[in-house]
Coordinates of C-alpha atoms and ligand atoms in Angstrom, one line a residue:
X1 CA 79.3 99.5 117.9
X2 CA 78.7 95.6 117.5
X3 CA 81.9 93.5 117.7
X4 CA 83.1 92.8 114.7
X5 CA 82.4 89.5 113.3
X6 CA 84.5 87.0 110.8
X7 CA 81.9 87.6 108.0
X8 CA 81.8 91.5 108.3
X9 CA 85.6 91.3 108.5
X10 CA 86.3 89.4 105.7
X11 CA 84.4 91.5 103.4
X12 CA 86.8 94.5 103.7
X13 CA 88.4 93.3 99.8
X14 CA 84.8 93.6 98.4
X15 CA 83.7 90.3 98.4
X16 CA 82.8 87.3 100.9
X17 CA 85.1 86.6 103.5
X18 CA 88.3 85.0 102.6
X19 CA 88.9 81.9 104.2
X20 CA 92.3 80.0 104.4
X21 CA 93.4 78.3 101.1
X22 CA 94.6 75.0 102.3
X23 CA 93.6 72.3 105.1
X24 CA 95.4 70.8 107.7
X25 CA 97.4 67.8 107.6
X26 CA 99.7 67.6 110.1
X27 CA 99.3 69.4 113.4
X28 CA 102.2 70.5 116.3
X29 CA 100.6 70.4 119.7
X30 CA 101.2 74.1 121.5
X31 CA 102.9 74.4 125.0
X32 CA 100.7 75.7 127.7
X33 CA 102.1 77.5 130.8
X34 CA 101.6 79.1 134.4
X35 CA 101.8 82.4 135.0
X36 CA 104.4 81.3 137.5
X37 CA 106.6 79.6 134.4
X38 CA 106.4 82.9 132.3
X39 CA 107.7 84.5 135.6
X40 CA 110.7 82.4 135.7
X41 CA 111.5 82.2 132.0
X42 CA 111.4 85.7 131.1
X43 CA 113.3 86.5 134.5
X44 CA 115.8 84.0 133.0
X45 CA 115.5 85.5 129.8
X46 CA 116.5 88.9 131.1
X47 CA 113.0 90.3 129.7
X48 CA 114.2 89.9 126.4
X49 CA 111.6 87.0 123.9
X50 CA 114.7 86.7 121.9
X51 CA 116.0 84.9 124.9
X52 CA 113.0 82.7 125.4
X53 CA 113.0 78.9 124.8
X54 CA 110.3 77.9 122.3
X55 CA 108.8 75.4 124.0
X56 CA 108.2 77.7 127.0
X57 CA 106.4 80.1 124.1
X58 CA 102.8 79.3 123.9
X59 CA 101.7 81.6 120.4
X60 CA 105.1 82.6 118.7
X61 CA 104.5 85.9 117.0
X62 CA 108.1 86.8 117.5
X63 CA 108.6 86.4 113.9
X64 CA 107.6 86.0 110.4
X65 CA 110.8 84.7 109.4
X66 CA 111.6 81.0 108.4
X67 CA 108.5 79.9 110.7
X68 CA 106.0 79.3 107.9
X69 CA 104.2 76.3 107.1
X70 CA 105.4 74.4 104.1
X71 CA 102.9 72.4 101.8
X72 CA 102.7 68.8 101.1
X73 CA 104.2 69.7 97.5
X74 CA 107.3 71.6 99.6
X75 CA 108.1 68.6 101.9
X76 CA 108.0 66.2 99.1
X77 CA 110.4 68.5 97.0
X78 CA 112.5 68.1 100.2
X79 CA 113.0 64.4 98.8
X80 CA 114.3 65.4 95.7
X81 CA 117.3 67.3 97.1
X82 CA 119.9 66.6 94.2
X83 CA 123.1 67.2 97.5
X84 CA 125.8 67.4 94.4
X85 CA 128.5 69.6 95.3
X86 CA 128.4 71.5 92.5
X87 CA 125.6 71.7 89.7
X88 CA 122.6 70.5 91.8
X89 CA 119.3 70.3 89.8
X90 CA 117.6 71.9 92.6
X91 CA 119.2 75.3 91.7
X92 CA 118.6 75.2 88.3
X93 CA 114.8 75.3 89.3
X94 CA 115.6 77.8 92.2
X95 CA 116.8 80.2 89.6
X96 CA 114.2 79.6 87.0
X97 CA 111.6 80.1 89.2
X98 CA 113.3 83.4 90.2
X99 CA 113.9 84.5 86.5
X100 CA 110.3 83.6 86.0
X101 CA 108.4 85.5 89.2
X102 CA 110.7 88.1 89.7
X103 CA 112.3 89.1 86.0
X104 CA 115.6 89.6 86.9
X105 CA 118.6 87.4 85.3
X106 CA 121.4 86.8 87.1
X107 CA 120.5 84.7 90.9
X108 CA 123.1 83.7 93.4
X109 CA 121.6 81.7 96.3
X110 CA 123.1 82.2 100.0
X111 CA 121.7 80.8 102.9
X112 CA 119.5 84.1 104.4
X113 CA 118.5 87.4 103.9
X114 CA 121.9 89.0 105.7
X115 CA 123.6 86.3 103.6
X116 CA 122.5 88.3 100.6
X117 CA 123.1 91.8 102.0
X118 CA 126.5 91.4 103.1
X119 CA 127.8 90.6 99.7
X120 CA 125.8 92.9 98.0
X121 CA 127.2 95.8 100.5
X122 CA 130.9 94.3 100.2
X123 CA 130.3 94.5 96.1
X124 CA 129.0 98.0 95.4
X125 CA 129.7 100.2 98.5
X126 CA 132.6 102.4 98.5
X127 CA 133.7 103.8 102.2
X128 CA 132.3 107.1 102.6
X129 CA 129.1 106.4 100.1
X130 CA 125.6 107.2 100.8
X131 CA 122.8 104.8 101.0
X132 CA 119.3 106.4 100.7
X133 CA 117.0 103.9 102.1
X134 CA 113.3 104.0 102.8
X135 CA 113.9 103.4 106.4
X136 CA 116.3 101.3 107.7
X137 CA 116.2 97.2 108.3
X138 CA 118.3 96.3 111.4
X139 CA 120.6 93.8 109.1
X140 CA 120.4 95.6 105.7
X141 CA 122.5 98.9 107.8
X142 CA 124.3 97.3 109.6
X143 CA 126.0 95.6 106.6
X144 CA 125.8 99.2 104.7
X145 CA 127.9 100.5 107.4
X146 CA 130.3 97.6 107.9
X147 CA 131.0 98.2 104.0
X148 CA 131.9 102.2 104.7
X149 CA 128.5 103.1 104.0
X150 CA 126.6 105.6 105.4
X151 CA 122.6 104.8 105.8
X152 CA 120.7 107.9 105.2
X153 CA 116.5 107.6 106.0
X154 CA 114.8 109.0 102.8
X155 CA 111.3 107.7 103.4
X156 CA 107.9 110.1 103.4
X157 CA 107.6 112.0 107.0
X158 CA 104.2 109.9 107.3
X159 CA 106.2 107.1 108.0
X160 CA 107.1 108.5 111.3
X161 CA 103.7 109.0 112.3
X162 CA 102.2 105.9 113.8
X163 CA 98.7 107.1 113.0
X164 CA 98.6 108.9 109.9
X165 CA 97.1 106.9 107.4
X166 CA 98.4 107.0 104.0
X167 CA 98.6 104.2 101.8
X168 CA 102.1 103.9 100.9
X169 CA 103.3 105.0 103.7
X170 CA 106.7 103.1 102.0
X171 CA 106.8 105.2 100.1
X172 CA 110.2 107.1 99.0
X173 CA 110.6 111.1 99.4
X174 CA 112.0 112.5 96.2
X175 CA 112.9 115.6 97.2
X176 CA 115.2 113.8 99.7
X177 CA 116.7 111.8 97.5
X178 CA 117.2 114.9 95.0
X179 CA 118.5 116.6 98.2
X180 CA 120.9 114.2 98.8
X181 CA 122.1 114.2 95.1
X182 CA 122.6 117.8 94.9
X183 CA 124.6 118.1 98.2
X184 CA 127.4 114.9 97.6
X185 CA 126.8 114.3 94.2
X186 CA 125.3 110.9 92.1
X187 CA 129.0 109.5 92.8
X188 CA 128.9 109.9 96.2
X189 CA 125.2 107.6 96.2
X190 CA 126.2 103.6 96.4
X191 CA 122.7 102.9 95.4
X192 CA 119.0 103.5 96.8
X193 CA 117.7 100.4 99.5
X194 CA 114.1 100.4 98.8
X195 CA 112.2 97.9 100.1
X196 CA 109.0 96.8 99.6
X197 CA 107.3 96.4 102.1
X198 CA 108.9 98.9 104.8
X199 CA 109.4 96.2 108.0
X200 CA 110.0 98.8 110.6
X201 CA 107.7 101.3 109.4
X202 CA 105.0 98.7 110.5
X203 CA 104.8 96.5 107.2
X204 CA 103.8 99.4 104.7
X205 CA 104.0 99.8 101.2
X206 CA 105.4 101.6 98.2
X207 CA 103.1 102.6 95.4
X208 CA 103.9 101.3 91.8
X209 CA 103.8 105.5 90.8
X210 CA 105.8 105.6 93.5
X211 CA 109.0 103.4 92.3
X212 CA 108.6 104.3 88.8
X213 CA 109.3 108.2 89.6
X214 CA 112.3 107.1 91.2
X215 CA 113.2 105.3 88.3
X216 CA 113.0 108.4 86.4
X217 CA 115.0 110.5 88.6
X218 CA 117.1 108.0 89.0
X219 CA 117.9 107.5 85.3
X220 CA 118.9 111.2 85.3
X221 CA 121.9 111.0 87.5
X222 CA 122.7 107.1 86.7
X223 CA 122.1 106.1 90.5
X224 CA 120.6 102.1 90.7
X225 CA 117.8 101.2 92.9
X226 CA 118.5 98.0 94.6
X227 CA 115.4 96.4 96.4
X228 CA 115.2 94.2 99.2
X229 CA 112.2 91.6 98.1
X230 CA 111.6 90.2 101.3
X231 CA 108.3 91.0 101.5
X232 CA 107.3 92.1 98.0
X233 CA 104.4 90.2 97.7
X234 CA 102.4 91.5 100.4
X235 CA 103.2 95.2 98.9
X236 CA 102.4 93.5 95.3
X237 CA 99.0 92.8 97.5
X238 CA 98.2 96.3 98.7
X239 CA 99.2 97.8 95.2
X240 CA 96.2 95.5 93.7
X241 CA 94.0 96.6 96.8
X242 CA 95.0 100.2 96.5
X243 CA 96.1 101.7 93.8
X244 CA 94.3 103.2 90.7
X245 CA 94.8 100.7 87.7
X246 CA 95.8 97.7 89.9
X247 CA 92.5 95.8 90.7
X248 CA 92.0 93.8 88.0
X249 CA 95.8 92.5 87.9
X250 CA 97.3 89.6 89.5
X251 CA 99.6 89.8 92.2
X252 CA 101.9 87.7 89.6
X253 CA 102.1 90.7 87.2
X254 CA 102.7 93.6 89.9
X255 CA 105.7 91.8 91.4
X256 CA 106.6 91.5 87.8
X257 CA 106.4 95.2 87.3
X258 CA 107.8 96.3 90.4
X259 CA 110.7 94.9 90.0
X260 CA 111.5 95.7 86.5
X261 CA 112.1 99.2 87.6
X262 CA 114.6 98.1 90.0
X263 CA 118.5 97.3 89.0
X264 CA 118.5 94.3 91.7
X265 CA 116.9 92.9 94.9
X266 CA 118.1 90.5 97.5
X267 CA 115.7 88.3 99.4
X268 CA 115.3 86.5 102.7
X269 CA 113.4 83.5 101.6
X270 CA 112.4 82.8 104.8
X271 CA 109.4 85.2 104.4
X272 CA 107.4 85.5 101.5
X273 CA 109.1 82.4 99.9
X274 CA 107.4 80.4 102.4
X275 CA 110.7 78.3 103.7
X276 CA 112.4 77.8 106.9
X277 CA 116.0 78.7 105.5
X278 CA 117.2 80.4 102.2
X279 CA 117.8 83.6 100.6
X280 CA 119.5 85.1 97.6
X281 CA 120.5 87.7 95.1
X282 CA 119.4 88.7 91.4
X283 CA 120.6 91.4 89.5
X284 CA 120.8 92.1 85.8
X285 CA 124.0 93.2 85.8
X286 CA 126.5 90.8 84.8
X287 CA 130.0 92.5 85.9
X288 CA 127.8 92.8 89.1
X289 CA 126.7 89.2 89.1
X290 CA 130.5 87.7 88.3
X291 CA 131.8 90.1 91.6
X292 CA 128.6 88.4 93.8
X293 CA 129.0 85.0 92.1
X294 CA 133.1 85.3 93.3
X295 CA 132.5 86.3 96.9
X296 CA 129.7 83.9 97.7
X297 CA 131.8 81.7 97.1
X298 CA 134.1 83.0 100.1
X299 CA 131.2 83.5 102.2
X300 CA 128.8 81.3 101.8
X301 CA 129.5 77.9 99.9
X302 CA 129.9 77.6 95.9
X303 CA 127.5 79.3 93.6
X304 CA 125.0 76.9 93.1
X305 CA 124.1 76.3 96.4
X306 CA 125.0 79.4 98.9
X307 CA 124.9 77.7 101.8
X308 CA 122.0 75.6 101.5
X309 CA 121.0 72.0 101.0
X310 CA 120.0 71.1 97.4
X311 CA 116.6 70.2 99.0
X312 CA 116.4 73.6 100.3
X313 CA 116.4 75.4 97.4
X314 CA 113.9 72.8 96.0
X315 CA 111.4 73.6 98.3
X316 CA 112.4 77.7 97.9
X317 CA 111.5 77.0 94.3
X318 CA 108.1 75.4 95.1
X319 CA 107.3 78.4 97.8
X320 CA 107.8 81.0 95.4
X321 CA 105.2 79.4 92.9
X322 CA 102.9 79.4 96.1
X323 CA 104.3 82.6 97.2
X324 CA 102.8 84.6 94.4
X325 CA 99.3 83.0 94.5
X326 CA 96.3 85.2 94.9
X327 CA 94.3 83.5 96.9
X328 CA 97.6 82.9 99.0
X329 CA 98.3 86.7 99.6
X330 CA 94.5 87.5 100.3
X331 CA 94.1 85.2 103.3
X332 CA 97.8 85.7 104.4
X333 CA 97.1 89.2 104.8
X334 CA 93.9 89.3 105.6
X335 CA 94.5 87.3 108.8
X336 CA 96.7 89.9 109.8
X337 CA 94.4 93.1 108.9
X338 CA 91.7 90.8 111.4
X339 CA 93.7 90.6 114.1
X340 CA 94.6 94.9 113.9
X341 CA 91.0 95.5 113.2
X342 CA 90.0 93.9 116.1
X343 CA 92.6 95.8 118.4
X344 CA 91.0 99.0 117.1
X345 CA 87.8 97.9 117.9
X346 CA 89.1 97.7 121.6
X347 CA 90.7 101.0 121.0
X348 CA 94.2 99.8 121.0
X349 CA 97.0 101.9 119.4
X350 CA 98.5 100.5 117.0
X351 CA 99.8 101.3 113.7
X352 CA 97.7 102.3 110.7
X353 CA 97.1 101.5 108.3
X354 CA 97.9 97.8 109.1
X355 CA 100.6 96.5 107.7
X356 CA 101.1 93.1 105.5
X357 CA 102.6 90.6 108.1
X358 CA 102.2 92.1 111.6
X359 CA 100.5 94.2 113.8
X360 CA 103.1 96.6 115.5
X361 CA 101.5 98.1 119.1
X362 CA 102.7 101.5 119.3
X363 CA 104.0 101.7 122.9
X364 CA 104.5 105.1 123.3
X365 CA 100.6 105.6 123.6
X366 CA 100.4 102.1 125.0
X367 CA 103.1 103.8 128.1
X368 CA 102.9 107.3 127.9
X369 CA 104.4 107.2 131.4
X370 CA 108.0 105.8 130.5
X371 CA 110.4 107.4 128.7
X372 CA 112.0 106.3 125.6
X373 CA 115.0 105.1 127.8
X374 CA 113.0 102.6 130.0
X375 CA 112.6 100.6 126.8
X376 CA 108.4 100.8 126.5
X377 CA 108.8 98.1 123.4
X378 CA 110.4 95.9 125.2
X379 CA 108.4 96.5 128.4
X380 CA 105.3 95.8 126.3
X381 CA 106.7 92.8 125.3
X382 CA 107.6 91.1 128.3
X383 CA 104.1 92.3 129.5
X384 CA 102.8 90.2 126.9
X385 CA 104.6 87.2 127.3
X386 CA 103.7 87.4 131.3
X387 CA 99.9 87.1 130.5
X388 CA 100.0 84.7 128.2
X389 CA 102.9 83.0 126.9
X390 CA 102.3 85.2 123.9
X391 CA 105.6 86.1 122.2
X392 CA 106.8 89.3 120.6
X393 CA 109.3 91.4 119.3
X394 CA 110.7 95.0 120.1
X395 CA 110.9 97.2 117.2
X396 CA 112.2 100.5 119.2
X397 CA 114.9 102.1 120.7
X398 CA 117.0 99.3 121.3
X399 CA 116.7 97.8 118.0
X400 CA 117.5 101.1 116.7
X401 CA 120.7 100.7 118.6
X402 CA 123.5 103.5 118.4
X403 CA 125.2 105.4 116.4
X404 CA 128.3 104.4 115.3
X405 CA 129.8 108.1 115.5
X406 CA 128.5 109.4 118.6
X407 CA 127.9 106.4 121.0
X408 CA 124.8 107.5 121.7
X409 CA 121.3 105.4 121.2
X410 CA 119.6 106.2 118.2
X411 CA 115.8 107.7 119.2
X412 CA 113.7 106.3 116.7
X413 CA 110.3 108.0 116.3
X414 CA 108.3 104.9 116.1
X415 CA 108.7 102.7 119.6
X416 CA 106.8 99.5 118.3
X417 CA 106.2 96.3 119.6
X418 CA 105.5 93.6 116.9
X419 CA 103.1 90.5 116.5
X420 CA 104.7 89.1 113.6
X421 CA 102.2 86.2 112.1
X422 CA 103.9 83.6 110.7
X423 CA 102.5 82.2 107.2
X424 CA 99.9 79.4 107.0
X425 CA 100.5 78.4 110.8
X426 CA 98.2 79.7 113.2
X427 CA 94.2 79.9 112.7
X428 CA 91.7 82.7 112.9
X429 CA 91.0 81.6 117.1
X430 CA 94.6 82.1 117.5
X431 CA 94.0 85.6 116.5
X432 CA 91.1 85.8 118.6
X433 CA 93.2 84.8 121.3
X434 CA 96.1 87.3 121.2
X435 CA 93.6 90.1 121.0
X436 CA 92.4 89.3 124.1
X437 CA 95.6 89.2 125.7
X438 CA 96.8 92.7 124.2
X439 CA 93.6 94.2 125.9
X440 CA 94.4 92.5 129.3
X441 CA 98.0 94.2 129.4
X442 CA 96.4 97.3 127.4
X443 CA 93.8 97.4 130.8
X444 CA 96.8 96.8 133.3
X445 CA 98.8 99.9 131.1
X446 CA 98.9 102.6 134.0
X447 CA 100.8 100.2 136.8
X448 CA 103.4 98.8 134.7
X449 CA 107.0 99.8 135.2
X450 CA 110.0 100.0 132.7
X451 CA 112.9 97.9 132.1
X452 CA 117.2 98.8 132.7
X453 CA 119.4 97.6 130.6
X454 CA 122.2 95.4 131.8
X455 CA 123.6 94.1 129.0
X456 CA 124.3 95.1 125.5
X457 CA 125.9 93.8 123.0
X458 CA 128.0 95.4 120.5
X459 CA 126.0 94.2 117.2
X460 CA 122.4 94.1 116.6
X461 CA 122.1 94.5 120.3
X462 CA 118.0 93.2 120.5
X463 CA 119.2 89.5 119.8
X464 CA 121.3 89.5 123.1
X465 CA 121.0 92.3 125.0
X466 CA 119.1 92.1 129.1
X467 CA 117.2 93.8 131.1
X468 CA 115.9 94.5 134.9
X469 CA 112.7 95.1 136.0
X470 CA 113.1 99.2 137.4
Ligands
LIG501 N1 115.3 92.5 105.1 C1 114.1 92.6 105.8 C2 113.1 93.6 105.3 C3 113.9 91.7 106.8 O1 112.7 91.8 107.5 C4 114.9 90.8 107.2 C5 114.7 89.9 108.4 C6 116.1 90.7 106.5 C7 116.2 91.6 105.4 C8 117.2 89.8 106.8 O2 116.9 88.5 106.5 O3 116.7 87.2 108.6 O4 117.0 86.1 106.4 O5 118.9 87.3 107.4 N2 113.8 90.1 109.2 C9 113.5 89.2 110.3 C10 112.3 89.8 111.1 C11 114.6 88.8 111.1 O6 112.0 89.2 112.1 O7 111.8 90.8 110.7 P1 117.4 87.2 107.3

């Protein structure tokens, strides 16, 4: 087989290659190290990137989140931060360009994505209530079961499988939801999490057909579908790419449709709305919206700003007009499906179909030798980081973290590490690099050695937690 090339890449949307829709203006020199330095900062670290100083990072794919490039228009919206207390002009364009791009009426900013959730989960969630979710998010359950919820995984089985290949692999099972219904009863059901795309299924969608059955059933029993947006525009992007009756509409009008099929969403901004800090809320309920629009105010500053600067939520406003452009989503995405394509090339396992803002490494085949309890995400990670200065993220067991009732880890099927590429920041020979680097600790594979853990936190224990060399 002949390597694969930019130009035969690019053509896997049906046309020519896509190239990136904007030019450089400003430029951030990268930090190059010794393989001596890694040594020392990930031994500091305790083999955990989260612990890792940036500068000591050399190609940050630890995550997608609030590390995007912002435009020329976004920085100069920065200078018209109106920093009013209360009433700031800035949100009144934050909220328009919400109402506009995502249809939903009601918006109440707070400063991030867990911002959002915890209010939403304090709102709605009665102790003892079942949320159906298409997989979990690390934040989004923990705040579910900090409000008396209890998270319940309704997503297809194909989710699970790292190599099956469906397209909407996001997808939610209806018979599990209908399962769930008949067994505690629509009351019993807070509301269904779907979100769009799945994060740690490996950045996969859910199908248009998909979310409007659930609508339907739904509607039956009087259950609401709340969706987390964070990413909707890459799934908005892979509905247009793959599903029958999509191609010829923008990404503009699927997001559009998506969402009216939901009740509400929350949002980290700091993905797909291309900012470094912001989130918020929309929902179309207003008894809903008055209970949100009274506790952000406990939690996260006064309604019209949520925790944010006036010129934050100007240049949220901008990103989400930039957010939903086509050409935007084609070359955002595509840099990511040519950075997978070429680690199956190499015969890398990863997880397929790739996913809209990261390539996740499936470390289980990577380390068939370790067991799930010698941590084989993390160990990939630190792997990663040793050879190049590359950094990534575990998406495995010990982000899965523990049950709450039996104390014991959770054992999630999928034991992923992620290369999570940030928006607009890193070029096509970046990509080119990190492949390389993935097949050097892919080669070394058979002599590499777990990890211990020595320290765990009791929250969101991946942030913190540290780790030995076994
Ligand atoms: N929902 C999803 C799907 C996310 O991926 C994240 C964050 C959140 C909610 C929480 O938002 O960080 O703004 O508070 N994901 C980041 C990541 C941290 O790296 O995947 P936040």
């Amino acid at each position: 087989m002949s390597e694969p090339t930019p130009k035969t890449m690019g053509q896997q949307f049906g046309r020519r290659s896509w190239a990136e829709p904007w030019k450089i203006k400003m430029v951030e020199p990268l930090a190059v190290t010794t393989r001596e330095q890694r040594e020392k900062a990930l031994q500091e670290a305790g083999y955990n990137t989260f612990l890792l100083k940036s500068e000591d990072v050399y190609i940050d794919l630890l995550t997608d989140s609030g590390t995007s490039a912002m435009s020329d228009r976004q920085w100069a919206g920065l200078m018209l931060g109106d920093e009013a207390y209360a009433g700031s002009r800035n949100f009144y364009r934050l909220e328009a360009a919400i109402q506009k791009v995502y249809g939903y009426k009601y918006i109440v900013p707070t400063h991030q994505g867990r911002g959002a959730e915890h209010l939403i989960s304090q709102a709605v969630i009665k102790k003892g209530q079942i949320v159906p979710g298409n997989m979990y998010f690390t934040t989004t359950r923990l705040h579910q079961e900090l409000a008396g919820g209890i998270f319940q995984d309704v997503i297809i089985d194909e989710a699970h499988d790292p190599a099956n290949l469906h397209p909407f692999k996001g997808n939610v099972d209806l018979d599990k939801v209908q399962a769930i219904i008949d067994k505690h009863g629509a009351e019993n059901i807070a509301y269904i999490s779907v979100a769009g795309t799945v994060n740690m299924a490996g950045g996969q969608p859910i199908s248009m057909a998909n979310i409007k059955a659930l609508r339907a059933l739904c509607d039956r029993y009087g259950v609401k579908i709340y969706l987390d947006a964070t990413r909707m525009m890459e799934n908005a992007f892979f509905i247009q790419q793959r599903e029958e009756g999509y191609a010829e509409k923008s990404i503009a009008e699927i997001v559009r449709e998506f969402c009216s099929y939901t009740d509400a969403a929350w949002m980290s901004a700091k993905k797909d709305n291309l900012v470094n800090i912001g989130g918020w809320l929309a929902v179309n309920d207003w008894e809903l919206f008055e209970e949100l629009r009274n506790l952000v105010v406990v939690y996260e500053g006064l309604h019209t700003y949520g925790g944010l600067a006036g010129r934050d939520m100007e240049a949220m406003a901008i990103g989400i007009e930039e957010s939903v452009d086509d050409q935007h989503i084609r070359s955002r995405v595509g840099q990511v499906l040519y950075l997978g394509e070429l680690l199956l090339h190499w015969g890398i396992p990863i997880v397929q179909p790739i996913g809209g803002h990261a390539i996740f490494l499936d470390a289980k085949a990577f380390y068939p030798h370790l067991k799930q309890v010698e941590f084989p995400a993390q160990t990939l990670a630190a792997e990663l980081y040793l050879d190049s200065g590359i950094r990534s993220m575990e998406r495995g067991i010990v982000s899965a973290g523990r049950d709450p009732k039996t104390g014991d880890h959770y054992y999630p099927k999928l034991e992923l590490t992620r290369l999570t590429i940030p928006r607009r920041v890193y070029t096509q020979a970046h990509m080119d690099v990190v492949a390389e680097a993935v097949k050097a600790v892919y080669d070394a594979r058979e002599s590499t050695r777990g990890l211990k853990m020595v320290y765990e936190p009791k929250y969101l224990r991946f942030f913190q937690a540290r780790f030995e060399r076994l």
